[in-house]
Coordinates of N, CA and C in Angstrom, one line a residue:
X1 N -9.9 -11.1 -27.4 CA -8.8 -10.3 -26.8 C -9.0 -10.0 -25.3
X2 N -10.5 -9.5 -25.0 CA -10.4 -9.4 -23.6 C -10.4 -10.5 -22.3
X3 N -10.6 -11.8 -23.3 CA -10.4 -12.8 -22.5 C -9.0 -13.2 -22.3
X4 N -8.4 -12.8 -23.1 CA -6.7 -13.2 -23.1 C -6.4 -12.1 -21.7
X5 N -6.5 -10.6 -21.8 CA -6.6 -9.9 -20.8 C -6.9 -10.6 -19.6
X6 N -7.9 -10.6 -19.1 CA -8.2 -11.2 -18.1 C -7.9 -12.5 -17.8
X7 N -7.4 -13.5 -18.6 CA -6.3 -14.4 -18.4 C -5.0 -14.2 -17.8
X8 N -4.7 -13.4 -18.6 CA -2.8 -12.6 -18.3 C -3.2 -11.8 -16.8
X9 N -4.4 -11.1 -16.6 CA -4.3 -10.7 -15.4 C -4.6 -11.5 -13.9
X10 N -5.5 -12.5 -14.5 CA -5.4 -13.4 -13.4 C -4.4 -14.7 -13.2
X11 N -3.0 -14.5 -13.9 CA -2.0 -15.0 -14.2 C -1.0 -14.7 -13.5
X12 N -1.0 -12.8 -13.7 CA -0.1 -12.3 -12.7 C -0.8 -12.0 -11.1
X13 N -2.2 -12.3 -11.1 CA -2.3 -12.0 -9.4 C -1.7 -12.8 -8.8
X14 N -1.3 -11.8 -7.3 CA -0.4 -11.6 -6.5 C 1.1 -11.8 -7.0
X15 N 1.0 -11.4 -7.8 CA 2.5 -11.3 -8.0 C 3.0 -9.8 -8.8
X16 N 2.5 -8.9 -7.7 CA 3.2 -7.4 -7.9 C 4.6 -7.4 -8.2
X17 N 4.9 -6.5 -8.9 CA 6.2 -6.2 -9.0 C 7.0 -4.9 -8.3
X18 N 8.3 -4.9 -7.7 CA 8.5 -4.1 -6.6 C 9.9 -3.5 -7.1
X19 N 10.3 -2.2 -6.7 CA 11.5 -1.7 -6.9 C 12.0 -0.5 -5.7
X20 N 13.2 -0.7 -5.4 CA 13.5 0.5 -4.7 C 13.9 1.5 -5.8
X21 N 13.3 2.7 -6.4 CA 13.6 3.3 -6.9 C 15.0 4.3 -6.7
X22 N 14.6 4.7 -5.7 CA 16.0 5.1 -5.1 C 16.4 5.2 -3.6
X23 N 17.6 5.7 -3.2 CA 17.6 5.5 -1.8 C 19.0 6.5 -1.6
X24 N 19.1 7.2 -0.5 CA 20.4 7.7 0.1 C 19.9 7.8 1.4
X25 N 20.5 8.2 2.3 CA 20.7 8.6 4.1 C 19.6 8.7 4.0
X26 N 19.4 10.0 3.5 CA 18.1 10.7 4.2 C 16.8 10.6 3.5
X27 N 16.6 9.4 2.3 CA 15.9 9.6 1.8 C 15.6 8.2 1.5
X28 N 14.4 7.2 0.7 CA 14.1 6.4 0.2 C 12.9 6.6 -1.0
X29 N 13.1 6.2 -2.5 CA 11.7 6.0 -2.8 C 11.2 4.3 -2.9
X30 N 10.3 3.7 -2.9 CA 9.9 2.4 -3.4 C 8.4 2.4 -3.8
X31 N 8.8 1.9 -5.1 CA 7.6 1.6 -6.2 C 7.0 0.0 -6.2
X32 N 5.6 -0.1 -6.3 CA 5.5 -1.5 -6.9 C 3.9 -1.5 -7.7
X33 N 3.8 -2.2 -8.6 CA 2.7 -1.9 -9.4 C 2.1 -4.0 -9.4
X34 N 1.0 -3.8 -9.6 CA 0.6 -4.9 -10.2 C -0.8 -4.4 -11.1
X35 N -1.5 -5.5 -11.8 CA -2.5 -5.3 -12.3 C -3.4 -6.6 -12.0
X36 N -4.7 -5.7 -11.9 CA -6.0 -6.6 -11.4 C -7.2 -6.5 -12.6
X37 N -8.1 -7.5 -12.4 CA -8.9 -7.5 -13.1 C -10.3 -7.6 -12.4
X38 N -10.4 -5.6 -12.4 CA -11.5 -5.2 -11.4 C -11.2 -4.2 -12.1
X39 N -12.1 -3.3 -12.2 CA -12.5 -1.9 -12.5 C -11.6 -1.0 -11.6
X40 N -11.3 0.7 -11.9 CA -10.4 1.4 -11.2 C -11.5 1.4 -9.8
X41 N -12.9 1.6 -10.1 CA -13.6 2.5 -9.0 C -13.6 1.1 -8.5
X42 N -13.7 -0.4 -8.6 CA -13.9 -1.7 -7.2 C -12.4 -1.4 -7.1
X43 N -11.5 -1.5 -7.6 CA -10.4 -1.5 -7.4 C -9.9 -0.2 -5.6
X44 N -10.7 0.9 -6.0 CA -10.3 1.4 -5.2 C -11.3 1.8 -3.7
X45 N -12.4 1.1 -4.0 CA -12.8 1.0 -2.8 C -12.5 -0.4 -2.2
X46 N -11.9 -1.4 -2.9 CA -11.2 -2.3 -1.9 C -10.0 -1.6 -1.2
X47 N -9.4 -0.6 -1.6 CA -8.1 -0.2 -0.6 C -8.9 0.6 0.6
X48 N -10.3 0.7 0.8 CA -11.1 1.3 1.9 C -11.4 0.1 2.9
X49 N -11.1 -1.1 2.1 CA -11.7 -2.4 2.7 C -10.0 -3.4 3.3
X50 N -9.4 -2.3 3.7 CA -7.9 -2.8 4.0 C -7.6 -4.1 4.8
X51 N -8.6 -4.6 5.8 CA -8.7 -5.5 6.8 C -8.5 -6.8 5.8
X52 N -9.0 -6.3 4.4 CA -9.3 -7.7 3.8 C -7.9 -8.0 3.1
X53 N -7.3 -7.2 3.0 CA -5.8 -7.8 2.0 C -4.8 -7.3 2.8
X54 N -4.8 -6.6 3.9 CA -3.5 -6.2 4.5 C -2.8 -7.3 5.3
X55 N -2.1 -7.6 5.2 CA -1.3 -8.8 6.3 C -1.5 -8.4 7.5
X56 N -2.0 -9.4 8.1 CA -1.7 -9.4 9.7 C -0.7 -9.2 10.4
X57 N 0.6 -9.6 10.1 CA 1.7 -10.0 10.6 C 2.4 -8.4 10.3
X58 N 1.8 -7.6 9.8 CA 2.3 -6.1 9.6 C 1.4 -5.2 10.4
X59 N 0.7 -5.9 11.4 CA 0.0 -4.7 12.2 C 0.3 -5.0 13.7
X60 N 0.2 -3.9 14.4 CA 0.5 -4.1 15.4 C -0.5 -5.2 16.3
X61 N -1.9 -5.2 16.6 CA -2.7 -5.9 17.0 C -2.8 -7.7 16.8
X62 N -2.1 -7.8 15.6 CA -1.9 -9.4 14.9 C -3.3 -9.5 14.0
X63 N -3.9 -8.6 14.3 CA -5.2 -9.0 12.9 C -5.4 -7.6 12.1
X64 N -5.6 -8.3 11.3 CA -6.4 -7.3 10.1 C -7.3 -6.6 10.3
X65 N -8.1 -7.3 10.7 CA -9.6 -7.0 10.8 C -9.6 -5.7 12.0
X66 N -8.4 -5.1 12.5 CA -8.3 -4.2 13.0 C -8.4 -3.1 12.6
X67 N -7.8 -3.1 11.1 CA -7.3 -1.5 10.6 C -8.5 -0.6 9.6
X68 N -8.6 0.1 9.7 CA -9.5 0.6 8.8 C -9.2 1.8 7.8
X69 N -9.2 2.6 6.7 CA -9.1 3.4 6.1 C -10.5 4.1 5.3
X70 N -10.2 5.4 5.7 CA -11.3 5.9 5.7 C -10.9 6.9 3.9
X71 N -11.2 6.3 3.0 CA -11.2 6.5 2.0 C -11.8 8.9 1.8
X72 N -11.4 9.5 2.2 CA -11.6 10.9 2.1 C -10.5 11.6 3.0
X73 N -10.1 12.8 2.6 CA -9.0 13.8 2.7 C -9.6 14.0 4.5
X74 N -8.4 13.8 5.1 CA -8.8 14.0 6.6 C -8.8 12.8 7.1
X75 N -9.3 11.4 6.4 CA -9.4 10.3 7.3 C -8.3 9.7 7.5
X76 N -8.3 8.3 7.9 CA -7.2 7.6 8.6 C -7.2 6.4 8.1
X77 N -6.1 5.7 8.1 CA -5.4 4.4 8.2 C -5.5 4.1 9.5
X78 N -6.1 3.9 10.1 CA -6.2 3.2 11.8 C -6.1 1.9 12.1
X79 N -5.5 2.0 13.3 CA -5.4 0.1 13.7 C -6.3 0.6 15.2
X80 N -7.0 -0.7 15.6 CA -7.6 -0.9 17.4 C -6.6 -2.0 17.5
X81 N -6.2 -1.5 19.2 CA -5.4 -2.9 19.8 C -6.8 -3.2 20.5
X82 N -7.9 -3.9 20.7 CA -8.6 -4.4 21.2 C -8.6 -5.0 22.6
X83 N -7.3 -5.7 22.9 CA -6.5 -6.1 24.0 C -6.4 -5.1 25.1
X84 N -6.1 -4.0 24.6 CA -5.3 -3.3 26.2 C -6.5 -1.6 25.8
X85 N -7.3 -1.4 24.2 CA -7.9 -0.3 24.1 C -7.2 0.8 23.3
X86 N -6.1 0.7 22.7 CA -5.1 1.4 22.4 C -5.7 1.8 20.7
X87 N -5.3 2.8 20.0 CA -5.1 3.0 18.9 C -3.9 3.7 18.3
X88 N -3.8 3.5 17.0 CA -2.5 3.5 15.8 C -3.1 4.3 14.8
X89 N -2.5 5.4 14.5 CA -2.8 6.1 12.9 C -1.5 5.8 12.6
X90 N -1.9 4.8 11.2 CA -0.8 4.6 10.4 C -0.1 5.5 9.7
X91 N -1.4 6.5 9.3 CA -1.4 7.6 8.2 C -2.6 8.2 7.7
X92 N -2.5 9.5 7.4 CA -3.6 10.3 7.2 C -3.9 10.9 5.7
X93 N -4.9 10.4 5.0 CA -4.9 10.8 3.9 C -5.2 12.3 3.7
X94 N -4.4 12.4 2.7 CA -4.9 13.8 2.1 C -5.2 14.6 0.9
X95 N -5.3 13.0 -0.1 CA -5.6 13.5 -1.4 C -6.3 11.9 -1.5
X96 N -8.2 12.5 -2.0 CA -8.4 11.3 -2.6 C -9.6 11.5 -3.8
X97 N -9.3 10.9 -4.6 CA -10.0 10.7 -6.5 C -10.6 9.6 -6.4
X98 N -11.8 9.7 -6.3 CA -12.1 8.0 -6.4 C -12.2 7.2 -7.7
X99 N -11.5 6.3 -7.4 CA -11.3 5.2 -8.6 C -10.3 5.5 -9.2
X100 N -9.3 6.9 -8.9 CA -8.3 7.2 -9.6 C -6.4 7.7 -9.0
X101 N -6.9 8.0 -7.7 CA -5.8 8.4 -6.9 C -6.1 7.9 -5.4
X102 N -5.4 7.4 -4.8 CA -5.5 8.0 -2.9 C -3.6 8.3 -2.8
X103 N -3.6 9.3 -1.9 CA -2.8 9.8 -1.3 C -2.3 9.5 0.2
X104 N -1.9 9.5 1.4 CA -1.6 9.1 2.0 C -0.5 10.0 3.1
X105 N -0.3 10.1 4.1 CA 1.1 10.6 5.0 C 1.4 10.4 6.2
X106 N 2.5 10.0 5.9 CA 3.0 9.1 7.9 C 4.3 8.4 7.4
X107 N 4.6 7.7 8.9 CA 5.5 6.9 8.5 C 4.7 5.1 9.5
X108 N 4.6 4.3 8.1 CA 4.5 3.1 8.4 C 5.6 2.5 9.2
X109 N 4.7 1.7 10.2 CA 5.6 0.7 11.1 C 6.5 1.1 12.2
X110 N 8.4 1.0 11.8 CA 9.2 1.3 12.5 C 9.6 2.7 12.7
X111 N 8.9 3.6 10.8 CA 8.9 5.0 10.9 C 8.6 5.7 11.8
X112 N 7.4 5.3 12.3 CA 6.5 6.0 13.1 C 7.5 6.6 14.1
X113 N 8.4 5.9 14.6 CA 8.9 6.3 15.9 C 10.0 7.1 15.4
X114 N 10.4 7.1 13.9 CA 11.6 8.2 13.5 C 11.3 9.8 12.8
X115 N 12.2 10.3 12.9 CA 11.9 11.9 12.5 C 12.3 11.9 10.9
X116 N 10.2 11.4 10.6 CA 10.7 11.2 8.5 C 9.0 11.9 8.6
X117 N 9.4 12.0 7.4 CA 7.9 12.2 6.7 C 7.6 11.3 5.6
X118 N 6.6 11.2 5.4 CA 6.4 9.8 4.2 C 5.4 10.2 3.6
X119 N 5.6 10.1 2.2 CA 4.1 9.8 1.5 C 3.5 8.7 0.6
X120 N 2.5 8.2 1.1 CA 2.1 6.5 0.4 C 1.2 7.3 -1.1
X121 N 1.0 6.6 -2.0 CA 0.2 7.3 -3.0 C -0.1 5.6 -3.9
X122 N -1.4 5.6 -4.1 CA -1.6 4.4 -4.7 C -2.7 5.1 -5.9
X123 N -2.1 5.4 -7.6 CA -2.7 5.3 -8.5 C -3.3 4.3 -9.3
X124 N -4.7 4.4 -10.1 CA -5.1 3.5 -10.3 C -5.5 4.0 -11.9
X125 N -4.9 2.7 -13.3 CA -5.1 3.3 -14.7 C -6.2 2.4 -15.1
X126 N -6.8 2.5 -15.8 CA -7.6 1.4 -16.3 C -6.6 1.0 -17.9
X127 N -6.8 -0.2 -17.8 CA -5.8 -1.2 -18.5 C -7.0 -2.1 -19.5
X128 N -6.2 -2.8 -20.6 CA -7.1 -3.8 -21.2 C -7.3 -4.8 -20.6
X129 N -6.6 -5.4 -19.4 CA -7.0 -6.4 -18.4 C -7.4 -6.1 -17.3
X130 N -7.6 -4.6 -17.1 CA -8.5 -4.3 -15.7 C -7.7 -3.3 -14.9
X131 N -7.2 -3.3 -14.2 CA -6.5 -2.1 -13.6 C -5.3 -1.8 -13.1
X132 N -4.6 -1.4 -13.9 CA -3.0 -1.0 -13.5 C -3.2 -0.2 -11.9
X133 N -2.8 -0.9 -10.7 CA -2.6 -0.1 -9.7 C -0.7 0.4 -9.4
X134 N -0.4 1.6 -9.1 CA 1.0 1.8 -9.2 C 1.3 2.1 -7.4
X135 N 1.7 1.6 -6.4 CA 2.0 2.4 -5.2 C 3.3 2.2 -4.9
X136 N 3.3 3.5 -4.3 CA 4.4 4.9 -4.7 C 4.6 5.1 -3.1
X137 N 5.7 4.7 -2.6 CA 6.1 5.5 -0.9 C 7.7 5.8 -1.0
X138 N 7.5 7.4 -0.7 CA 9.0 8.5 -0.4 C 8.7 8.9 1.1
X139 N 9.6 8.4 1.4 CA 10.1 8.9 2.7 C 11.4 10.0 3.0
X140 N 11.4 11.0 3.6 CA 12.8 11.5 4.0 C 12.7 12.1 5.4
X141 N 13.9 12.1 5.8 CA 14.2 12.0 7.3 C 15.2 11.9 7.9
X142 N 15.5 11.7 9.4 CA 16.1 10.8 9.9 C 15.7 9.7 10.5
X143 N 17.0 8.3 10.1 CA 16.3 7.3 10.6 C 17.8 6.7 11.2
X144 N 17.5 6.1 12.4 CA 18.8 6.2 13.1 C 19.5 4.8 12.7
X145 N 18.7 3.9 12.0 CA 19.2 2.6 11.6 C 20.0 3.1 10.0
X146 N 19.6 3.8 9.8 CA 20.0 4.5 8.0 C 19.1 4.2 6.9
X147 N 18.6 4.9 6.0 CA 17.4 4.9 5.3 C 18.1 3.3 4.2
X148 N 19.5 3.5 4.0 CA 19.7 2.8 3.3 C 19.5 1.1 3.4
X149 N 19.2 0.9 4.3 CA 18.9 -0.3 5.2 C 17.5 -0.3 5.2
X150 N 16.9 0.4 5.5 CA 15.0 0.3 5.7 C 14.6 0.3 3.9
X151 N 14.8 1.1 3.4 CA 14.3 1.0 2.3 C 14.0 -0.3 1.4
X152 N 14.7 -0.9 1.1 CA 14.7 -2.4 0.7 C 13.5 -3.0 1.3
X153 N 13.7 -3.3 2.9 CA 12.5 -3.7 3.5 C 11.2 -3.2 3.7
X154 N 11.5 -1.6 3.4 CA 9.8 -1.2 3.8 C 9.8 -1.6 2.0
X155 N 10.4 -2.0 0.5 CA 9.8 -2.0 -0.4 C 9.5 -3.5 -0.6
X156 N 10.2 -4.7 0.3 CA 9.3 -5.4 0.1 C 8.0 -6.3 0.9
X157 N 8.1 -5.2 2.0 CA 6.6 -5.6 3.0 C 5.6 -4.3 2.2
X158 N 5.9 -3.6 1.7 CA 5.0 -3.1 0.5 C 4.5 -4.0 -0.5
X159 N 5.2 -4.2 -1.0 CA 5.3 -4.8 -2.3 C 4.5 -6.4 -1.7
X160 N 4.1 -6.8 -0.8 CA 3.6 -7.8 -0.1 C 2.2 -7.7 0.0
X161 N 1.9 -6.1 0.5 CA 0.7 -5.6 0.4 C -0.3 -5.5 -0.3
X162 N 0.2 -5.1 -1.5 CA 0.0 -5.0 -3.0 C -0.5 -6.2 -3.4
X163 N 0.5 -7.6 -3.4 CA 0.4 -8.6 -3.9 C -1.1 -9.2 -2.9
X164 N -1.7 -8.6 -1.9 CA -2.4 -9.2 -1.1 C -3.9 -8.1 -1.8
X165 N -3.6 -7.1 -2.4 CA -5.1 -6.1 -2.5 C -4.8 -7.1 -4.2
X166 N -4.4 -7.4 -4.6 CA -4.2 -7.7 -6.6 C -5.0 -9.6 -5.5
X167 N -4.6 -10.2 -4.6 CA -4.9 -11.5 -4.9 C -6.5 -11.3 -4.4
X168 N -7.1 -10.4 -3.2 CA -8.4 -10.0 -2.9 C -9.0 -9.8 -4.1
X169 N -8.6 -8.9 -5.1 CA -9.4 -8.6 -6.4 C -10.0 -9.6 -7.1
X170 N -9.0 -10.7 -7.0 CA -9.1 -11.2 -8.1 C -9.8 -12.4 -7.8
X171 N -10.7 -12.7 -6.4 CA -11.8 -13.4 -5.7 C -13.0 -13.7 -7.0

């Protein structure tokens, strides 16, 4: 049975599943879950190891290897631009369980420059094939493009992310 598990789970790597749960003006939620076959606590110190599964093409700098997250209440999601000396807080954690919860608050990407608050939250279950990870971003605000429009896209460059920490796991 638990080879069937870890069959099925390395079946569905990278291939998270993603939803806009809800969305109006001032608001968005987006969900996407996948499952890995890694333990909750490897599971969640790869999301401290973010350079390794986060897309390039979603950071400001063009590499990965830029960003870091500092896995404890107070740390950061940070990017270095290397180039010109510059840095990026994506977002600042402020709830974390190891191997069971991280929490998260900012606004990713285009947010950054709008008047929202966001919170990212990535829980992590232990499963018969290894580990149900669930990540969870609500945003509300204003956003001058309309939330109803970003949402979709911040849930599937999320949902992209995900599919890149589930295909890292599964190394």
């Amino acid at each position: 049975m638990k080879k069937l598990a870890l069959f099925l789970a390395a079946f569905w790597s990278g291939t998270a599943s993603a939803e806009v749960k809800s969305v109006s003006p001032n608001h968005f939620e987006v969900e996407s879950k996948a499952i890995v076959a890694a333990s909750p606590a490897e599971a969640y110190a790869m999301l401290g190891r973010i350079g390794e599964w986060w897309n390039r093409d979603h950071t400001y700098s063009g590499d990965a290897s830029n960003l870091s997250l500092d896995l404890k209440a107070g740390g950061c999601f940070c990017e270095t631009t290397p180039a010109d000396g510059g840095t990026i807080e994506h977002l600042r954690i402020v709830y974390a369980r190891p191997g069971e919860t991280l929490r998260a608050q900012g606004g990713l990407g285009p947010l950054q420059a709008e008047a929202v608050s966001g919170t990212l939250t990535w829980t992590l279950k232990s499963s018969a094939a290894g580990t149900e990870i669930t990540q969870n971003y609500v945003v509300a605000g204003h956003v001058r493009t309309g939330m109803e429009k970003l949402g979709p896209i911040v849930d599937r460059v999320l949902a992209e992310q995900l599919s890149g920490l589930q295909r890292r796991l599964a190394r």
